[in-house]
Coordinates of C-alpha atoms and ligand atoms in Angstrom, one line a residue:
M440 CA -4.1 -31.2 1.3
H441 CA -5.4 -34.5 2.7
R442 CA -2.9 -36.2 5.0
G443 CA -2.2 -39.7 6.1
N444 CA -4.4 -42.8 5.9
D445 CA -5.9 -44.2 2.8
S446 CA -9.7 -44.8 2.8
H447 CA -9.4 -48.6 3.5
S448 CA -7.5 -48.4 6.8
S449 CA -9.4 -48.6 10.1
P450 CA -10.6 -45.3 11.6
S451 CA -8.4 -43.6 14.1
P452 CA -9.5 -43.3 17.8
A453 CA -10.3 -39.6 17.2
D454 CA -12.5 -40.6 14.2
R455 CA -14.3 -43.3 16.2
R456 CA -14.9 -40.8 19.1
L457 CA -16.2 -38.2 16.6
S458 CA -18.6 -40.8 15.0
A459 CA -19.9 -41.7 18.5
L460 CA -20.6 -38.1 19.3
V461 CA -22.3 -37.5 15.9
R462 CA -24.5 -40.6 16.5
H463 CA -25.4 -39.2 19.9
L464 CA -26.3 -35.8 18.4
Q465 CA -28.5 -37.7 15.9
G466 CA -30.5 -39.3 18.8
S467 CA -28.6 -42.5 19.8
P468 CA -28.0 -42.8 23.6
L469 CA -24.4 -42.4 24.7
D470 CA -22.8 -45.7 25.8
A471 CA -20.5 -44.8 28.7
A472 CA -18.7 -48.1 28.3
D473 CA -17.8 -47.3 24.7
P474 CA -13.9 -47.2 24.8
C475 CA -13.8 -44.6 22.1
L476 CA -15.6 -42.2 24.6
A477 CA -12.8 -42.6 27.1
A478 CA -10.8 -39.4 27.9
A479 CA -10.0 -37.4 24.8
P480 CA -6.4 -37.6 23.5
T481 CA -4.3 -35.0 25.3
S482 CA -2.2 -34.0 22.3
A483 CA -3.8 -31.3 20.2
A484 CA -1.8 -32.7 17.3
Q485 CA -3.9 -35.8 17.3
I486 CA -7.2 -34.0 17.1
S487 CA -6.7 -30.9 15.0
V488 CA -7.9 -31.1 11.4
F489 CA -5.4 -28.3 10.8
D490 CA -2.4 -30.2 12.1
H491 CA -0.7 -30.1 8.6
V492 CA -0.7 -26.3 8.5
V493 CA 2.8 -25.0 8.5
R494 CA 3.8 -21.7 10.1
A495 CA 4.0 -18.9 7.5
P496 CA 6.9 -16.5 7.6
E497 CA 6.2 -12.9 9.0
D498 CA 5.4 -10.3 6.3
P499 CA 8.8 -8.8 5.5
I500 CA 7.6 -5.3 6.3
L501 CA 5.2 -5.9 9.2
G502 CA 7.7 -8.4 10.6
V503 CA 10.2 -5.5 11.3
T504 CA 7.7 -4.1 13.8
V505 CA 7.2 -7.5 15.4
A506 CA 11.0 -7.7 16.0
Y507 CA 11.1 -4.1 17.2
N508 CA 8.3 -4.7 19.7
K509 CA 10.3 -7.6 21.3
D510 CA 13.5 -5.5 21.7
P511 CA 13.7 -4.1 25.3
S512 CA 16.4 -1.5 24.5
P513 CA 15.4 2.1 25.4
N514 CA 17.3 3.4 22.3
K515 CA 15.4 1.2 19.8
L516 CA 14.2 2.9 16.7
N517 CA 11.6 1.6 14.2
L518 CA 12.3 2.8 10.6
G519 CA 10.5 -0.1 9.0
V520 CA 6.9 0.9 9.1
G521 CA 5.5 3.2 6.5
A522 CA 3.5 5.4 8.9
Y523 CA 4.0 9.0 9.8
R524 CA 5.3 9.9 13.3
T525 CA 5.6 13.3 15.0
E526 CA 8.9 14.8 16.2
E527 CA 8.1 13.0 19.5
G528 CA 7.8 9.7 17.7
K529 CA 4.0 9.4 18.1
P530 CA 1.3 8.5 15.6
L531 CA -0.6 11.6 14.4
V532 CA -4.4 12.1 14.0
L533 CA -4.9 15.3 12.0
N534 CA -6.9 18.1 13.7
V535 CA -9.1 18.3 10.6
V536 CA -9.9 14.6 10.9
R537 CA -10.8 15.0 14.6
K538 CA -13.0 17.9 13.6
A539 CA -14.8 15.9 10.9
E540 CA -15.3 13.0 13.3
Q541 CA -16.8 15.3 15.8
M542 CA -19.2 16.7 13.2
L543 CA -20.2 13.2 12.2
V544 CA -20.9 12.2 15.8
N545 CA -22.9 15.3 16.5
D546 CA -25.1 14.8 13.4
R547 CA -28.0 12.7 14.9
S548 CA -29.5 12.2 11.4
R549 CA -26.6 9.9 10.5
V550 CA -27.3 6.2 10.6
K551 CA -25.2 3.0 10.2
E552 CA -27.0 1.4 7.3
Y553 CA -25.0 -0.5 4.6
L554 CA -23.4 1.6 1.9
P555 CA -24.1 0.7 -1.7
I556 CA -21.7 -1.9 -3.2
V557 CA -19.7 1.0 -4.8
G558 CA -19.5 3.0 -1.6
L559 CA -20.4 6.5 -0.6
A560 CA -21.4 8.6 -3.7
D561 CA -20.0 11.9 -2.4
F562 CA -16.7 10.3 -1.5
N563 CA -16.4 8.7 -4.9
K564 CA -17.1 11.9 -6.8
L565 CA -14.8 14.0 -4.6
S566 CA -12.0 11.4 -4.8
A567 CA -12.0 11.4 -8.6
K568 CA -11.8 15.2 -8.6
L569 CA -8.9 15.1 -6.1
I570 CA -6.8 12.8 -8.1
L571 CA -7.8 13.8 -11.7
G572 CA -8.3 17.6 -11.0
T573 CA -11.5 19.6 -10.5
D574 CA -11.5 20.6 -14.2
S575 CA -10.7 17.1 -15.6
P576 CA -12.4 16.7 -19.0
A577 CA -12.8 12.9 -18.3
I578 CA -14.9 13.7 -15.3
Q579 CA -16.9 16.3 -17.2
D580 CA -17.6 13.7 -19.9
N581 CA -18.7 11.2 -17.3
R582 CA -16.0 8.8 -18.6
V583 CA -14.8 8.0 -15.1
T584 CA -16.2 5.4 -12.8
T585 CA -15.0 5.5 -9.2
V586 CA -15.7 2.9 -6.5
Q587 CA -14.8 3.1 -2.8
C588 CA -12.5 0.3 -1.8
L589 CA -10.5 -0.8 1.2
S590 CA -7.6 1.6 1.1
G591 CA -4.9 1.4 -1.6
T592 CA -4.5 -2.4 -1.3
G593 CA -8.2 -3.1 -1.8
S594 CA -8.4 -0.7 -4.7
L595 CA -5.5 -2.5 -6.4
R596 CA -7.0 -5.8 -5.7
V597 CA -10.5 -4.9 -7.1
G598 CA -8.8 -3.4 -10.2
A599 CA -6.7 -6.5 -10.7
E600 CA -9.7 -8.8 -10.4
F601 CA -11.6 -6.7 -12.9
L602 CA -8.7 -6.9 -15.4
A603 CA -8.3 -10.6 -14.9
R604 CA -12.0 -11.1 -15.9
H605 CA -12.5 -8.5 -18.5
Y606 CA -9.2 -7.4 -20.1
H607 CA -7.6 -9.2 -23.0
Q608 CA -4.0 -9.1 -21.7
H609 CA -3.2 -10.8 -18.5
T610 CA 0.4 -9.7 -18.1
I611 CA 1.2 -6.9 -15.7
Y612 CA 4.6 -5.2 -15.6
I613 CA 5.7 -3.9 -12.1
P614 CA 8.8 -1.9 -11.4
Q615 CA 11.9 -3.6 -10.0
P616 CA 11.9 -3.1 -7.0
T617 CA 8.4 -2.2 -5.9
W618 CA 6.2 -2.4 -2.8
G619 CA 6.3 -6.1 -1.8
N620 CA 2.6 -6.6 -1.8
H621 CA 2.2 -5.8 -5.5
V622 CA 3.4 -9.2 -6.7
K623 CA 1.0 -11.0 -4.4
I624 CA -2.0 -8.8 -5.1
F625 CA -1.7 -9.1 -8.9
G626 CA -0.6 -12.8 -8.9
L627 CA -3.5 -13.9 -6.7
A628 CA -5.9 -12.0 -8.9
G629 CA -4.8 -14.2 -11.8
L630 CA -2.4 -11.9 -13.6
A631 CA 1.0 -12.9 -14.8
V632 CA 3.5 -10.6 -13.1
K633 CA 6.7 -9.4 -14.9
T634 CA 9.1 -6.7 -13.9
Y635 CA 10.6 -3.7 -15.7
H636 CA 13.9 -2.0 -14.8
Y637 CA 13.4 1.0 -12.5
Y638 CA 16.2 1.6 -10.1
D639 CA 19.9 1.9 -10.8
P640 CA 22.0 1.0 -7.7
A641 CA 25.1 2.7 -9.2
T642 CA 23.4 6.2 -9.3
R643 CA 20.8 5.4 -6.6
G644 CA 18.5 7.0 -9.2
L645 CA 16.2 6.0 -12.1
N646 CA 17.4 3.5 -14.6
F647 CA 15.5 5.3 -17.4
K648 CA 17.1 3.5 -20.3
G649 CA 16.3 0.1 -18.8
L650 CA 12.7 1.2 -18.1
L651 CA 12.2 2.3 -21.7
E652 CA 13.8 -0.8 -23.1
D653 CA 11.6 -3.1 -21.0
L654 CA 8.4 -1.3 -21.7
G655 CA 9.4 -1.1 -25.3
S656 CA 9.7 -4.8 -25.6
A657 CA 6.5 -5.6 -23.6
P658 CA 3.7 -7.2 -25.6
S659 CA 1.1 -4.8 -27.0
G660 CA -1.7 -4.1 -24.5
A661 CA 0.2 -5.3 -21.4
I662 CA -0.8 -3.7 -18.2
V663 CA 1.9 -1.5 -16.5
L664 CA 1.9 -0.6 -12.8
L665 CA 3.2 2.9 -12.2
H666 CA 3.7 4.6 -8.9
A667 CA 2.1 8.0 -9.3
C668 CA 4.7 9.7 -7.1
A669 CA 7.0 8.9 -4.2
H670 CA 8.0 5.5 -5.5
N671 CA 8.1 2.9 -2.7
P672 CA 10.7 1.7 -1.8
T673 CA 13.2 3.8 -3.7
G674 CA 11.9 7.4 -3.3
V675 CA 13.0 7.8 -7.0
D676 CA 10.4 9.4 -9.4
P677 CA 10.8 10.2 -13.1
T678 CA 11.0 13.9 -14.0
A679 CA 8.1 15.5 -15.9
Q680 CA 10.0 15.1 -19.2
E681 CA 10.7 11.4 -18.4
W682 CA 7.0 10.9 -17.6
E683 CA 6.1 12.4 -20.9
Q684 CA 8.4 10.0 -22.7
I685 CA 7.0 7.1 -20.8
R686 CA 3.5 8.2 -21.7
K687 CA 4.3 8.5 -25.4
L688 CA 5.9 5.0 -25.4
M689 CA 3.0 3.4 -23.5
R690 CA 0.3 5.0 -25.7
S691 CA 2.2 4.0 -28.9
K692 CA 2.1 0.4 -27.8
A693 CA -1.4 0.5 -26.3
L694 CA 0.1 -0.5 -22.8
L695 CA -2.6 0.0 -20.2
P696 CA -1.5 2.3 -17.2
F697 CA -2.5 1.2 -13.7
F698 CA -1.5 4.0 -11.3
D699 CA -0.9 3.3 -7.7
S700 CA -1.3 6.6 -5.8
A701 CA -0.6 5.9 -2.1
Y702 CA 1.2 9.3 -1.4
Q703 CA -0.7 12.1 -3.1
G704 CA 0.4 15.3 -1.3
F705 CA 2.8 13.4 0.9
A706 CA 5.7 13.7 -1.6
S707 CA 5.9 17.4 -2.4
G708 CA 3.4 18.7 0.1
N709 CA 1.2 19.7 -2.9
L710 CA -1.8 17.6 -3.9
D711 CA -1.9 18.8 -7.5
A712 CA 1.8 18.4 -8.1
D713 CA 1.8 14.8 -6.9
A714 CA -1.0 13.9 -9.3
Q715 CA 0.7 15.3 -12.4
S716 CA 1.9 12.0 -13.8
I717 CA -1.7 10.6 -13.8
R718 CA -3.2 13.8 -15.2
M719 CA -0.7 13.7 -18.1
F720 CA -2.1 10.3 -19.1
V721 CA -5.7 11.4 -18.7
R722 CA -5.2 14.5 -20.7
D723 CA -4.4 12.5 -23.9
G724 CA -7.9 11.0 -23.8
G725 CA -6.7 7.4 -23.3
E726 CA -7.8 4.9 -20.7
C727 CA -6.2 4.1 -17.3
L728 CA -6.9 2.8 -13.8
V729 CA -6.0 4.6 -10.6
A730 CA -5.9 3.2 -7.1
Q731 CA -6.0 5.9 -4.4
S732 CA -5.3 5.6 -0.7
Y733 CA -6.1 8.0 2.1
A734 CA -3.9 6.1 4.6
K735 CA -0.9 8.4 4.5
N736 CA -2.2 11.8 3.3
M737 CA -5.1 11.9 5.7
G738 CA -3.5 9.6 8.3
L739 CA -6.4 7.3 8.0
Y740 CA -4.3 4.1 8.0
G741 CA -6.6 1.8 10.0
E742 CA -9.9 3.2 8.6
R743 CA -9.0 1.5 5.3
V744 CA -10.3 4.3 2.9
G745 CA -9.4 4.3 -0.7
A746 CA -10.9 4.4 -4.2
L747 CA -10.4 2.8 -7.6
S748 CA -11.1 5.0 -10.6
M749 CA -11.3 3.7 -14.1
V750 CA -11.0 6.3 -16.8
C751 CA -12.7 5.0 -19.9
R752 CA -13.2 6.1 -23.5
S753 CA -16.9 6.9 -23.1
A754 CA -19.6 7.4 -20.5
D755 CA -21.3 4.3 -21.8
V756 CA -18.2 2.1 -21.3
A757 CA -17.7 3.6 -17.9
S758 CA -21.2 2.7 -16.8
R759 CA -20.8 -0.9 -18.1
V760 CA -17.4 -1.2 -16.3
E761 CA -19.0 0.0 -13.1
S762 CA -21.7 -2.7 -13.3
Q763 CA -19.0 -5.3 -13.6
L764 CA -17.0 -3.8 -10.7
K765 CA -20.0 -4.4 -8.5
L766 CA -19.9 -8.1 -9.4
V767 CA -16.2 -8.2 -8.3
I768 CA -16.9 -6.4 -5.0
R769 CA -20.2 -8.1 -3.9
P770 CA -18.7 -11.6 -3.3
M771 CA -15.5 -10.1 -1.9
Y772 CA -16.7 -7.9 0.9
S773 CA -20.3 -6.9 -0.1
S774 CA -19.9 -3.2 0.5
P775 CA -17.2 -1.0 2.0
P776 CA -17.1 0.6 5.5
I777 CA -18.9 3.9 6.1
H778 CA -16.9 5.8 8.7
G779 CA -13.6 6.6 7.0
A780 CA -15.2 7.5 3.7
S781 CA -17.6 9.9 5.6
I782 CA -14.6 11.6 7.2
V783 CA -12.9 12.1 3.8
A784 CA -16.1 13.3 2.2
T785 CA -16.7 15.8 5.0
I786 CA -13.2 17.3 4.6
L787 CA -13.2 17.3 0.8
K788 CA -16.5 19.0 0.4
D789 CA -15.9 21.9 2.8
R790 CA -13.5 24.6 1.5
A791 CA -12.2 25.6 4.9
M792 CA -11.7 22.1 6.0
F793 CA -10.0 21.2 2.8
Q794 CA -7.6 24.1 3.3
E795 CA -6.9 23.1 6.8
W796 CA -6.1 19.6 5.5
E797 CA -3.7 21.0 3.0
V798 CA -1.8 22.9 5.7
E799 CA -1.5 19.8 7.9
L800 CA -0.5 17.7 4.9
K801 CA 2.2 20.1 4.0
A802 CA 3.5 20.2 7.5
M803 CA 3.9 16.4 7.4
A804 CA 5.7 16.5 4.0
D805 CA 7.9 19.3 5.2
R806 CA 9.0 17.5 8.3
I807 CA 10.0 14.5 6.2
I808 CA 12.0 16.7 3.8
S809 CA 13.7 18.3 6.8
M810 CA 14.6 14.9 8.2
R811 CA 16.3 14.1 4.8
K812 CA 18.4 17.3 5.1
Q813 CA 19.3 16.6 8.8
L814 CA 20.4 13.0 8.0
F815 CA 22.4 14.1 5.0
D816 CA 24.2 16.8 7.1
A817 CA 24.8 14.4 10.0
L818 CA 26.5 11.9 7.6
R819 CA 28.6 14.6 6.0
S820 CA 29.7 16.0 9.3
R821 CA 30.9 12.4 10.3
G822 CA 32.8 12.1 7.1
T823 CA 30.9 8.8 6.3
P824 CA 32.4 7.3 3.1
G825 CA 30.1 7.5 0.1
D826 CA 27.9 10.0 -1.7
W827 CA 24.8 10.4 0.3
S828 CA 23.2 13.1 -1.9
H829 CA 20.5 10.6 -2.9
I830 CA 19.0 11.1 0.6
I831 CA 18.0 14.6 -0.3
K832 CA 17.2 13.9 -3.9
Q833 CA 14.8 11.0 -3.2
I834 CA 11.2 12.0 -2.4
G835 CA 8.4 10.8 -0.2
M836 CA 8.3 8.6 2.9
F837 CA 11.2 6.4 2.1
T838 CA 15.0 6.6 1.5
F839 CA 16.6 3.7 -0.3
T840 CA 19.9 4.0 1.5
G841 CA 22.0 1.6 -0.5
L842 CA 22.9 -0.3 2.7
N843 CA 23.1 -4.0 2.2
S844 CA 21.4 -6.7 4.3
A845 CA 24.6 -7.4 6.3
Q846 CA 24.9 -3.7 7.2
V847 CA 21.2 -3.6 8.1
A848 CA 21.6 -6.7 10.4
F849 CA 24.6 -5.0 12.0
M850 CA 22.6 -1.8 12.7
T851 CA 19.8 -3.8 14.2
K852 CA 22.1 -5.9 16.4
E853 CA 24.4 -3.1 17.5
Y854 CA 22.2 0.0 17.4
H855 CA 18.7 -1.4 17.8
I856 CA 17.6 0.2 14.6
Y857 CA 14.9 -1.7 12.7
L858 CA 14.5 -1.4 8.9
T859 CA 13.7 -3.7 6.0
S860 CA 16.7 -5.8 4.8
D861 CA 16.8 -4.0 1.5
G862 CA 18.1 -0.9 3.3
R863 CA 14.9 1.1 3.0
I864 CA 14.3 3.6 5.9
S865 CA 11.0 5.4 6.7
M866 CA 12.0 9.0 7.0
A867 CA 8.7 9.6 8.7
G868 CA 9.9 7.5 11.7
L869 CA 12.9 9.8 12.3
S870 CA 13.1 13.0 14.5
S871 CA 15.8 15.6 15.2
R872 CA 16.5 13.6 18.4
T873 CA 17.1 10.3 16.6
V874 CA 19.0 11.5 13.5
P875 CA 22.4 11.4 15.3
H876 CA 21.8 7.8 16.5
L877 CA 20.9 6.7 13.0
A878 CA 23.9 8.6 11.5
D879 CA 26.2 6.9 14.0
A880 CA 24.8 3.5 13.1
I881 CA 25.1 4.1 9.3
H882 CA 28.7 5.4 9.8
A883 CA 29.6 2.3 11.7
A884 CA 27.9 -0.1 9.3
V885 CA 29.6 1.5 6.3
T886 CA 33.0 1.6 7.8
K887 CA 32.9 -1.8 9.6
V888 CA 30.8 -4.1 7.4
A889 CA 31.5 -4.8 3.8
Ligands
PLP711 C1 3.2 1.9 -3.1 C2 2.1 1.5 -2.2 N1 0.9 1.1 -2.7 C3 -0.2 0.8 -1.9 C4 -0.1 0.9 -0.5 C5 -1.3 0.5 0.2 O1 -1.5 1.0 1.4 P1 -3.0 1.0 2.1 O2 -3.6 -0.3 1.7 O3 -2.7 1.1 3.5 O4 -3.7 2.2 1.5 C6 1.2 1.2 0.0 C7 1.3 1.2 1.5 O5 2.4 1.2 2.0 C8 2.2 1.6 -0.8 O6 3.4 2.0 -0.3

């Protein structure tokens, strides 16, 4: 937005100084006596063309880590960030990833040329198989187009841009609550974002009735965002029977499913089990979109590796869709990065490495499940008021504790425990050593703060 003077007022000293310098660059000699070339104004506010820019608030999730980093307490605990930590509280690089990287480094035939717009071909093929199943009829019929994208976020964004350009319905329904970035990703792509009921605070479980009612009254053809498993932030997933009812309802109204799969294998420890919701929708022959991320399940957070698959009615449609996806990607970032996708492809195509990955993935999922049990037991042994069984019923990286924002603020102030204000805790950030500290904090918050 333009600020300040109208075009008829006299130029400011900064403008006159700039004009003199431009004239000089165009060949006119500098006149040292020109008053506008006197010492530059000392205040940056007078010279910056970005002076009107207001400070944006921190991202609500990443801001938790910013606050945590500033806290000097030795007992501080960060349960805000959705990244896996070991029992020792350290980030983990999987052994199989290190092995794959070593193989890539040792291979002197590898070069750093640009990838095609759609990314690494092997990676795309193997990613589709991983999420849809090796025997997926849609893959066998060539009805799936897969493009490598910048992790889960980039896959969602590319899919959203494609839908905004080429799909007749521009309304997307997202669960309430959901991962905070969904609203912005879809809104900025030009879709109208609406919500459907998902979570029931009373049971700390699924509001299945509300979900069916909302999707039942959505306009025909609307897009519906579904978390494939390990719903973020609630950790509440529909059962297989509930998924089947959701599928029937959505297909009967021609609602278009857009799956977000950020936690395949991370929820149950089993890659196939965590993809069942998607495969159920693909089995019926209908169309859908799937955004896949390798951030959590391969620990490749910063490599930004993911894929968007679009399952179409026919091979011909899929190939036309792919041609248009290229037009979305090319002006956005031209082509995706090569390193992370090469790591994933190396692991997925080698049977022994794939099995090694499965073992390491299960170990991460099991550690999270064991943290749930330990926290539940610790609260029970303290006699903390309330039913905490949702901690062991919920699944995946997060527990939606039910603590309110005042209780969260209390835990941060008194116990140096950092979490998002909606009461979500990352179970992956806990360890046997830190569970008692968290249980003490929750107990105090529940008994002292309304
Ligand atoms: C539900 C959900 N979708 C997508 C993402 C995207 O993650 P990334 O872009 O790091 O793959 C996340 C990450 O926290 C998530 O929780």
